[in-house]
Short mmCIF file of N, CA and C and ligand atoms in Angstrom, two decimals:
data_model
loop_
_atom_site.label_atom_id
_atom_site.label_comp_id
_atom_site.label_asym_id
_atom_site.label_seq_id
_atom_site.Cartn_x
_atom_site.Cartn_y
_atom_site.Cartn_z
N MET U 1 0.93 -1.25 0.21
CA MET U 1 -0.17 0.11 -0.16
C MET U 1 0.88 1.23 -0.05
N LYS U 2 0.56 2.13 -1.03
CA LYS U 2 1.68 3.33 -0.86
C LYS U 2 0.48 4.40 -1.33
N ILE U 3 1.17 5.53 -0.57
CA ILE U 3 0.20 6.86 -0.64
C ILE U 3 0.28 7.47 -2.55
N ARG U 4 -0.71 7.55 -2.69
CA ARG U 4 -1.22 8.11 -4.22
C ARG U 4 -0.57 9.59 -4.51
N LEU U 5 0.08 9.75 -4.90
CA LEU U 5 0.47 11.71 -5.12
C LEU U 5 -0.58 11.99 -6.26
N PHE U 6 -0.43 13.64 -6.15
CA PHE U 6 -1.23 14.47 -7.03
C PHE U 6 -0.59 14.23 -8.28
N GLY U 7 -1.83 14.33 -9.44
CA GLY U 7 -1.23 13.94 -10.64
C GLY U 7 -1.59 12.12 -10.83
N ASP U 8 -2.03 11.34 -9.90
CA ASP U 8 -2.75 9.91 -9.84
C ASP U 8 -4.13 10.21 -10.18
N PRO U 9 -4.39 9.68 -11.22
CA PRO U 9 -5.97 9.90 -11.59
C PRO U 9 -7.01 9.57 -10.84
N ILE U 10 -6.70 8.51 -9.97
CA ILE U 10 -7.33 8.04 -9.00
C ILE U 10 -7.98 8.91 -7.53
N LEU U 11 -7.07 10.08 -7.75
CA LEU U 11 -7.30 11.23 -6.98
C LEU U 11 -8.31 12.35 -7.29
N ARG U 12 -8.89 11.88 -8.74
CA ARG U 12 -9.86 12.77 -9.51
C ARG U 12 -11.02 11.99 -9.47
N LYS U 13 -11.32 10.65 -9.31
CA LYS U 13 -12.18 10.07 -9.72
C LYS U 13 -13.30 10.05 -8.07
N LYS U 14 -14.54 9.99 -8.85
CA LYS U 14 -15.75 9.81 -7.72
C LYS U 14 -16.02 8.57 -7.32
N SER U 15 -15.57 8.36 -5.81
CA SER U 15 -15.29 6.92 -4.97
C SER U 15 -16.66 6.23 -5.09
N ARG U 16 -16.66 4.89 -5.00
CA ARG U 16 -18.11 4.27 -4.66
C ARG U 16 -18.37 3.67 -3.55
N ILE U 17 -19.62 3.51 -3.29
CA ILE U 17 -20.44 3.33 -1.85
C ILE U 17 -19.84 1.87 -1.32
N VAL U 18 -19.56 2.18 -0.02
CA VAL U 18 -18.86 0.98 0.48
C VAL U 18 -20.13 -0.01 1.01
N GLU U 19 -19.86 -1.31 0.34
CA GLU U 19 -20.96 -2.61 0.38
C GLU U 19 -20.47 -3.53 1.51
N ASP U 20 -19.07 -3.86 1.35
CA ASP U 20 -18.31 -4.83 1.61
C ASP U 20 -17.53 -4.41 2.79
N PHE U 21 -18.09 -4.30 4.02
CA PHE U 21 -17.32 -3.85 5.13
C PHE U 21 -16.53 -4.71 5.78
N GLU U 22 -16.54 -6.01 5.56
CA GLU U 22 -14.98 -6.86 5.71
C GLU U 22 -13.84 -6.91 4.96
N TYR U 23 -13.80 -5.90 3.64
CA TYR U 23 -13.18 -5.35 3.38
C TYR U 23 -12.55 -4.30 3.98
N VAL U 24 -13.12 -3.69 3.99
CA VAL U 24 -12.35 -2.32 4.92
C VAL U 24 -11.81 -2.59 6.26
N ARG U 25 -12.33 -3.70 6.78
CA ARG U 25 -11.98 -4.28 8.05
C ARG U 25 -10.43 -5.08 7.93
N SER U 26 -10.57 -5.47 6.74
CA SER U 26 -9.14 -5.94 6.15
C SER U 26 -8.17 -4.96 5.78
N ILE U 27 -8.33 -4.04 5.26
CA ILE U 27 -7.36 -3.00 5.25
C ILE U 27 -7.16 -1.98 6.55
N ARG U 28 -8.24 -1.95 7.01
CA ARG U 28 -8.05 -0.78 8.24
C ARG U 28 -6.66 -0.24 8.78
N ASP U 29 -6.03 -1.49 9.57
CA ASP U 29 -4.97 -1.55 10.32
C ASP U 29 -3.77 -0.75 9.37
N GLU U 30 -3.54 -1.28 8.09
CA GLU U 30 -2.32 -0.84 7.40
C GLU U 30 -2.89 0.48 7.20
N MET U 31 -3.85 1.02 6.94
CA MET U 31 -4.12 2.22 6.64
C MET U 31 -3.94 3.18 7.48
N LEU U 32 -4.24 2.59 8.96
CA LEU U 32 -3.96 3.64 9.94
C LEU U 32 -2.18 3.55 10.28
N LYS U 33 -1.75 2.53 9.78
CA LYS U 33 -0.33 2.74 10.29
C LYS U 33 0.41 3.58 9.40
N ILE U 34 0.03 3.60 7.92
CA ILE U 34 0.57 4.81 7.23
C ILE U 34 0.34 6.31 7.40
N MET U 35 -1.10 6.27 7.94
CA MET U 35 -1.79 7.54 8.51
C MET U 35 -0.72 7.97 9.28
N TYR U 36 -0.46 6.97 10.58
CA TYR U 36 0.43 7.45 11.68
C TYR U 36 1.93 8.04 11.33
N LEU U 37 2.41 6.77 10.50
CA LEU U 37 3.94 7.02 9.74
C LEU U 37 4.05 8.28 9.26
N GLU U 38 2.80 8.60 8.85
CA GLU U 38 3.54 9.81 7.55
C GLU U 38 2.95 11.22 8.51
N ASP U 39 2.89 10.83 9.66
CA ASP U 39 2.29 12.03 10.25
C ASP U 39 0.95 12.63 10.00
N GLY U 40 0.05 11.74 9.62
CA GLY U 40 -1.25 12.52 9.05
C GLY U 40 -2.03 12.75 10.13
N VAL U 41 -3.43 13.20 9.77
CA VAL U 41 -4.56 13.33 10.55
C VAL U 41 -5.68 12.72 10.15
N GLY U 42 -5.54 12.18 8.83
CA GLY U 42 -6.67 11.60 7.49
C GLY U 42 -5.76 10.94 6.87
N LEU U 43 -6.81 10.12 6.18
CA LEU U 43 -6.26 8.92 5.12
C LEU U 43 -7.70 8.82 4.00
N ALA U 44 -7.78 9.30 2.90
CA ALA U 44 -8.87 8.60 2.59
C ALA U 44 -8.44 7.45 1.56
N ALA U 45 -9.10 6.35 1.75
CA ALA U 45 -9.28 5.22 0.76
C ALA U 45 -8.36 5.65 -0.72
N PRO U 46 -8.80 6.85 -1.65
CA PRO U 46 -8.64 6.65 -2.84
C PRO U 46 -6.86 7.28 -2.65
N GLN U 47 -6.62 7.82 -1.53
CA GLN U 47 -5.12 8.04 -1.35
C GLN U 47 -3.99 6.89 -1.45
N ILE U 48 -5.09 5.50 -1.04
CA ILE U 48 -3.96 4.64 -1.14
C ILE U 48 -4.55 3.66 -2.38
N GLY U 49 -5.15 4.34 -3.21
CA GLY U 49 -5.42 3.37 -4.43
C GLY U 49 -6.75 2.42 -4.29
N VAL U 50 -7.94 3.18 -3.60
CA VAL U 50 -9.02 2.13 -3.18
C VAL U 50 -10.23 3.15 -3.59
N SER U 51 -10.59 2.99 -4.46
CA SER U 51 -11.51 4.00 -5.17
C SER U 51 -13.33 3.58 -4.46
N LEU U 52 -12.94 3.38 -2.76
CA LEU U 52 -14.23 3.45 -1.93
C LEU U 52 -14.36 4.71 -1.10
N ARG U 53 -15.98 4.76 -1.00
CA ARG U 53 -16.22 5.93 0.05
C ARG U 53 -15.97 5.85 1.54
N PHE U 54 -14.67 5.69 1.78
CA PHE U 54 -14.26 5.75 3.20
C PHE U 54 -12.86 6.57 3.71
N PHE U 55 -12.76 6.66 4.98
CA PHE U 55 -11.42 7.15 5.30
C PHE U 55 -11.19 7.14 6.93
N ALA U 56 -9.93 7.06 7.10
CA ALA U 56 -9.25 7.15 8.45
C ALA U 56 -9.01 8.56 8.73
N MET U 57 -9.35 8.72 10.18
CA MET U 57 -8.95 10.08 11.10
C MET U 57 -8.50 9.65 12.39
N ASP U 58 -7.85 10.50 12.75
CA ASP U 58 -7.53 10.87 14.16
C ASP U 58 -7.08 12.68 14.53
N ASP U 59 -8.27 12.82 15.18
CA ASP U 59 -8.06 14.06 15.79
C ASP U 59 -7.58 14.55 16.72
N GLY U 60 -6.68 13.57 17.48
CA GLY U 60 -6.39 13.58 18.80
C GLY U 60 -7.19 12.70 19.84
N ASN U 61 -8.26 12.37 19.38
CA ASN U 61 -9.22 11.47 20.01
C ASN U 61 -9.11 9.99 19.97
N GLY U 62 -8.07 9.33 19.04
CA GLY U 62 -8.23 8.37 18.85
C GLY U 62 -8.55 7.95 17.20
N PRO U 63 -8.15 6.71 16.86
CA PRO U 63 -8.77 6.53 15.51
C PRO U 63 -10.01 5.99 14.97
N LEU U 64 -10.50 6.68 14.14
CA LEU U 64 -11.58 6.43 13.51
C LEU U 64 -11.65 6.30 11.89
N ILE U 65 -12.90 5.35 11.66
CA ILE U 65 -12.90 4.77 10.08
C ILE U 65 -14.17 5.28 10.02
N ILE U 66 -14.24 6.20 9.15
CA ILE U 66 -15.50 6.84 8.60
C ILE U 66 -15.85 6.29 7.44
N ILE U 67 -17.25 5.48 7.23
CA ILE U 67 -17.58 5.19 6.08
C ILE U 67 -19.09 5.74 5.30
N ASN U 68 -18.95 5.61 4.09
CA ASN U 68 -20.31 6.55 3.20
C ASN U 68 -20.74 7.41 3.89
N PRO U 69 -19.73 8.47 4.25
CA PRO U 69 -20.19 9.78 5.15
C PRO U 69 -21.37 10.76 4.14
N GLU U 70 -21.95 11.15 4.68
CA GLU U 70 -22.66 12.11 4.48
C GLU U 70 -22.80 13.57 5.38
N ILE U 71 -22.68 14.77 4.88
CA ILE U 71 -22.79 15.96 5.88
C ILE U 71 -24.63 16.13 5.70
N ILE U 72 -25.02 16.14 6.86
CA ILE U 72 -26.45 16.26 6.61
C ILE U 72 -26.93 17.82 7.54
N GLU U 73 -25.91 18.28 8.05
CA GLU U 73 -26.08 19.78 8.42
C GLU U 73 -24.95 20.14 8.35
N HIS U 74 -24.75 21.59 8.42
CA HIS U 74 -23.55 22.44 8.76
C HIS U 74 -23.68 23.70 9.34
N SER U 75 -22.55 24.45 9.61
CA SER U 75 -22.56 25.70 10.22
C SER U 75 -23.25 26.92 9.03
N ASN U 76 -23.38 27.59 9.02
CA ASN U 76 -23.46 28.79 8.31
C ASN U 76 -22.18 29.23 7.80
N GLU U 77 -21.46 29.56 8.94
CA GLU U 77 -20.15 30.25 8.93
C GLU U 77 -18.79 29.43 8.67
N LYS U 78 -18.17 29.98 8.27
CA LYS U 78 -16.64 29.18 7.73
C LYS U 78 -15.81 30.00 8.39
N GLU U 79 -14.83 29.11 8.20
CA GLU U 79 -13.54 29.94 8.60
C GLU U 79 -12.11 29.16 8.28
N LEU U 80 -11.26 30.05 7.97
CA LEU U 80 -9.97 29.47 7.49
C LEU U 80 -9.08 29.12 8.47
N GLY U 81 -8.28 27.75 7.87
CA GLY U 81 -7.30 27.31 8.81
C GLY U 81 -6.32 26.58 7.92
N GLU U 82 -5.01 26.56 8.38
CA GLU U 82 -4.41 25.65 7.06
C GLU U 82 -4.54 24.20 7.13
N GLU U 83 -4.05 23.99 5.91
CA GLU U 83 -4.18 22.61 5.62
C GLU U 83 -3.02 21.90 4.57
N GLY U 84 -2.45 20.59 4.94
CA GLY U 84 -1.78 19.88 3.59
C GLY U 84 -2.53 18.62 3.41
N CYS U 85 -1.86 17.75 2.70
CA CYS U 85 -2.39 16.59 2.18
C CYS U 85 -1.35 15.30 2.00
N LEU U 86 -1.00 14.30 2.60
CA LEU U 86 -0.31 13.45 2.06
C LEU U 86 -0.38 12.79 0.41
N SER U 87 -1.12 13.62 0.01
CA SER U 87 -0.80 13.35 -1.73
C SER U 87 -0.30 14.38 -1.98
N LEU U 88 -0.08 15.70 -1.49
CA LEU U 88 0.51 17.06 -1.92
C LEU U 88 1.51 17.27 -0.97
N PRO U 89 2.47 16.07 -0.74
CA PRO U 89 3.66 16.71 0.20
C PRO U 89 4.29 18.08 0.26
N GLY U 90 4.26 18.71 1.10
CA GLY U 90 5.02 20.08 1.37
C GLY U 90 4.48 21.01 0.99
N ILE U 91 2.91 21.12 0.76
CA ILE U 91 2.24 21.89 0.06
C ILE U 91 1.16 22.32 1.41
N PHE U 92 0.88 23.85 1.74
CA PHE U 92 0.34 24.08 2.95
C PHE U 92 -0.40 25.19 2.66
N ALA U 93 -1.65 25.16 2.68
CA ALA U 93 -2.60 26.68 2.26
C ALA U 93 -3.63 26.65 3.38
N ASP U 94 -4.28 27.78 3.47
CA ASP U 94 -5.49 28.31 4.33
C ASP U 94 -6.64 28.13 3.31
N VAL U 95 -7.52 26.89 3.74
CA VAL U 95 -8.27 26.81 3.32
C VAL U 95 -10.15 27.15 4.13
N ASN U 96 -10.96 27.87 3.44
CA ASN U 96 -12.29 28.19 4.03
C ASN U 96 -13.37 26.76 4.67
N ARG U 97 -13.29 26.46 5.53
CA ARG U 97 -14.21 24.92 5.94
C ARG U 97 -15.40 25.46 6.92
N TYR U 98 -16.57 24.73 6.30
CA TYR U 98 -17.73 25.18 8.06
C TYR U 98 -17.26 24.99 9.37
N LYS U 99 -17.45 25.67 10.21
CA LYS U 99 -17.20 25.54 11.79
C LYS U 99 -17.26 24.29 12.42
N TRP U 100 -18.74 23.83 11.93
CA TRP U 100 -18.89 22.50 12.22
C TRP U 100 -19.82 21.70 11.20
N VAL U 101 -19.63 20.38 11.11
CA VAL U 101 -20.67 19.79 10.22
C VAL U 101 -21.38 18.45 11.35
N LYS U 102 -22.09 17.98 10.97
CA LYS U 102 -22.89 16.59 11.14
C LYS U 102 -23.04 15.83 10.54
N LEU U 103 -22.06 14.74 10.50
CA LEU U 103 -22.22 13.40 10.03
C LEU U 103 -22.63 12.31 10.28
N LYS U 104 -23.35 11.90 9.15
CA LYS U 104 -23.96 10.54 9.13
C LYS U 104 -23.07 9.72 8.37
N TYR U 105 -22.60 8.75 8.84
CA TYR U 105 -21.63 7.66 8.57
C TYR U 105 -21.79 6.19 8.91
N GLN U 106 -20.87 5.29 8.38
CA GLN U 106 -21.26 3.88 8.88
C GLN U 106 -19.86 3.55 9.67
N ASP U 107 -19.77 2.93 10.44
CA ASP U 107 -18.57 2.45 10.84
C ASP U 107 -18.04 1.07 10.10
N GLU U 108 -17.09 0.09 10.74
CA GLU U 108 -16.51 -0.70 9.71
C GLU U 108 -17.21 -1.94 10.08
N TYR U 109 -18.30 -1.82 10.65
CA TYR U 109 -19.20 -3.20 11.11
C TYR U 109 -20.59 -2.93 10.11
N GLY U 110 -20.53 -1.74 9.78
CA GLY U 110 -21.85 -1.44 9.18
C GLY U 110 -23.05 -0.48 9.86
N ASN U 111 -22.54 -0.33 11.54
CA ASN U 111 -23.15 0.57 12.18
C ASN U 111 -23.64 1.92 11.78
N VAL U 112 -24.75 2.31 11.72
CA VAL U 112 -24.75 3.80 11.17
C VAL U 112 -24.59 5.12 12.22
N HIS U 113 -24.15 6.00 12.17
CA HIS U 113 -23.95 6.92 13.18
C HIS U 113 -24.49 8.21 12.53
N GLU U 114 -24.47 9.23 13.94
CA GLU U 114 -24.42 10.61 13.57
C GLU U 114 -23.65 11.39 14.28
N ARG U 115 -22.98 12.36 13.91
CA ARG U 115 -22.05 12.82 14.85
C ARG U 115 -21.43 14.13 14.67
N LEU U 116 -21.55 15.20 15.69
CA LEU U 116 -21.06 16.42 15.38
C LEU U 116 -19.97 16.77 15.31
N PHE U 117 -18.90 17.45 14.72
CA PHE U 117 -17.34 17.47 14.49
C PHE U 117 -17.20 19.00 14.26
N GLU U 118 -16.56 19.40 15.20
CA GLU U 118 -16.57 21.17 15.46
C GLU U 118 -14.73 21.40 15.30
N GLY U 119 -15.00 22.52 14.63
CA GLY U 119 -13.24 23.30 14.38
C GLY U 119 -12.39 22.45 13.56
N TYR U 120 -11.56 21.76 14.21
CA TYR U 120 -10.14 21.07 13.42
C TYR U 120 -10.83 19.63 13.23
N SER U 121 -11.60 19.11 14.17
CA SER U 121 -12.15 17.59 13.32
C SER U 121 -13.02 17.89 12.38
N ALA U 122 -13.85 19.06 12.44
CA ALA U 122 -14.78 19.27 11.43
C ALA U 122 -13.96 19.77 9.97
N ARG U 123 -12.75 20.19 10.18
CA ARG U 123 -12.26 20.76 9.04
C ARG U 123 -11.28 19.21 8.35
N ILE U 124 -10.95 18.39 9.37
CA ILE U 124 -10.29 17.10 8.53
C ILE U 124 -11.54 16.31 7.89
N VAL U 125 -12.70 16.39 9.00
CA VAL U 125 -13.95 15.37 8.13
C VAL U 125 -14.21 16.18 6.82
N GLN U 126 -14.08 17.55 6.50
CA GLN U 126 -14.55 17.95 5.21
C GLN U 126 -13.27 17.90 4.39
N HIS U 127 -12.19 17.65 4.88
CA HIS U 127 -10.99 17.40 3.67
C HIS U 127 -10.98 16.10 3.24
N GLU U 128 -11.21 15.04 4.25
CA GLU U 128 -11.51 13.73 3.76
C GLU U 128 -12.74 13.48 2.94
N ARG U 129 -13.63 13.80 2.89
CA ARG U 129 -15.11 13.69 2.38
C ARG U 129 -14.67 14.08 0.95
N ASP U 130 -14.05 15.35 0.82
CA ASP U 130 -13.75 15.72 -0.38
C ASP U 130 -13.16 14.56 -1.04
N HIS U 131 -12.23 14.11 -0.85
CA HIS U 131 -11.29 13.27 -1.30
C HIS U 131 -12.19 12.11 -1.68
N LEU U 132 -13.07 11.54 -1.59
CA LEU U 132 -14.12 10.78 -2.03
C LEU U 132 -14.89 11.09 -3.18
N ASP U 133 -14.88 12.37 -3.40
CA ASP U 133 -15.58 13.11 -4.74
C ASP U 133 -14.65 13.32 -5.79
N GLY U 134 -13.32 13.30 -5.65
CA GLY U 134 -12.19 13.18 -6.41
C GLY U 134 -11.71 14.94 -6.27
N ILE U 135 -12.11 15.49 -4.74
CA ILE U 135 -11.90 17.15 -4.87
C ILE U 135 -10.58 17.02 -3.73
N LEU U 136 -9.56 17.85 -4.03
CA LEU U 136 -8.41 18.14 -3.35
C LEU U 136 -8.73 19.70 -2.88
N PHE U 137 -7.75 19.66 -1.88
CA PHE U 137 -7.91 21.08 -0.76
C PHE U 137 -7.66 21.96 -1.59
N ILE U 138 -6.51 21.89 -2.56
CA ILE U 138 -5.83 23.05 -3.72
C ILE U 138 -6.81 23.77 -4.58
N ASP U 139 -8.00 22.61 -4.82
CA ASP U 139 -9.36 23.50 -5.72
C ASP U 139 -10.11 24.39 -4.91
N HIS U 140 -9.80 24.71 -3.51
CA HIS U 140 -10.95 25.66 -2.88
C HIS U 140 -10.08 26.94 -2.60
N LEU U 141 -8.76 26.89 -3.40
CA LEU U 141 -8.03 27.88 -3.03
C LEU U 141 -8.01 29.28 -4.24
N PRO U 142 -8.18 30.43 -3.75
CA PRO U 142 -8.40 31.00 -4.99
C PRO U 142 -7.07 31.38 -5.94
N SER U 143 -7.80 31.55 -7.32
CA SER U 143 -6.82 31.27 -8.63
C SER U 143 -5.20 31.74 -8.30
N ASN U 144 -5.27 33.24 -7.62
CA ASN U 144 -3.88 33.81 -7.28
C ASN U 144 -2.80 33.05 -6.80
N ILE U 145 -3.56 32.44 -5.35
CA ILE U 145 -2.54 31.14 -4.79
C ILE U 145 -2.21 29.89 -5.56
N ARG U 146 -3.76 29.63 -6.19
CA ARG U 146 -3.18 28.42 -7.00
C ARG U 146 -1.84 28.67 -7.88
N LYS U 147 -2.16 29.64 -8.35
CA LYS U 147 -0.98 30.13 -9.48
C LYS U 147 0.59 29.92 -8.91
N GLN U 148 0.48 30.67 -7.64
CA GLN U 148 1.83 30.46 -6.54
C GLN U 148 2.17 29.03 -6.53
N LEU U 149 1.34 28.32 -6.45
CA LEU U 149 1.62 27.06 -6.17
C LEU U 149 2.16 25.78 -6.88
N SER U 150 1.99 26.79 -8.27
CA SER U 150 1.99 25.71 -9.60
C SER U 150 3.06 25.25 -9.60
N PRO U 151 4.67 25.33 -9.50
CA PRO U 151 5.67 24.96 -9.54
C PRO U 151 5.87 24.07 -8.83
N GLU U 152 5.30 24.12 -7.94
CA GLU U 152 5.43 23.00 -6.28
C GLU U 152 4.46 21.38 -6.87
N LEU U 153 3.35 21.98 -7.47
CA LEU U 153 2.46 20.98 -8.07
C LEU U 153 3.26 20.14 -9.11
N THR U 154 3.89 20.99 -9.89
CA THR U 154 4.24 20.48 -11.14
C THR U 154 5.36 19.23 -10.54
N LYS U 155 6.42 19.97 -9.46
CA LYS U 155 7.37 18.61 -8.88
C LYS U 155 6.96 17.70 -8.35
N ILE U 156 5.84 17.77 -7.79
CA ILE U 156 4.84 16.40 -7.09
C ILE U 156 4.63 15.49 -8.30
N MET U 157 4.08 16.25 -9.35
CA MET U 157 3.69 15.47 -10.71
C MET U 157 4.86 14.56 -10.95
N ARG U 158 5.94 15.18 -11.01
CA ARG U 158 7.33 14.66 -12.03
C ARG U 158 7.51 13.66 -10.83
N MET U 159 7.62 13.78 -9.67
CA MET U 159 8.25 13.04 -8.65
C MET U 159 7.17 11.70 -8.81
N ARG U 160 5.93 11.91 -8.96
CA ARG U 160 4.98 10.76 -9.09
C ARG U 160 5.74 10.07 -10.46
N LEU U 161 5.93 10.53 -11.35
CA LEU U 161 6.07 9.91 -12.57
C LEU U 161 7.69 9.26 -12.63
N GLU U 162 8.53 9.92 -11.85
CA GLU U 162 9.72 9.09 -11.54
C GLU U 162 9.50 7.90 -10.80
N GLU U 163 8.45 7.80 -9.99
CA GLU U 163 7.97 6.79 -9.06
C GLU U 163 7.62 5.57 -9.55
N THR U 164 6.75 6.12 -10.84
CA THR U 164 6.07 4.76 -11.53
C THR U 164 6.71 4.34 -12.55
N LYS U 165 7.74 4.65 -12.91
CA LYS U 165 8.79 4.57 -14.07
C LYS U 165 9.20 3.07 -13.65
ZN1 ZN R 201 -5.61 14.96 1.79
#
């Protein structure tokens, strides 16, 4: 299992709904291991080459596996905060996100949960959920900032091509 870098087409695909929860359970531990090893606070399935709607996260309160997430309610207000992404190494930028989101999701046993995430945790949830629709945090940036990042993005794409040679 390897982290897919910017430029990999799987990062731009819309992931499919999870129906096989046993499969998620079978890769859960390895996924968390990679996330912690890379000092990430979240890791979405497409980032490890699996085009399914789930992600791992740890906002400081222990590991969570979030499957088939849906934001069912959110704050009116948004706030800016810095984000990075394991698929975009070395790139950090401020992104506007809802202050809180209410999430409906399933755990790795298929049980349905509803949970309120606030602040930093809400930011992780929104970032990771975006991955399931092929959206990256840089897509939320104003075009001038995105332009500034362009040489860095090209570097990552080159790095990826070197790796896949
Ligand atoms: Zn990410």
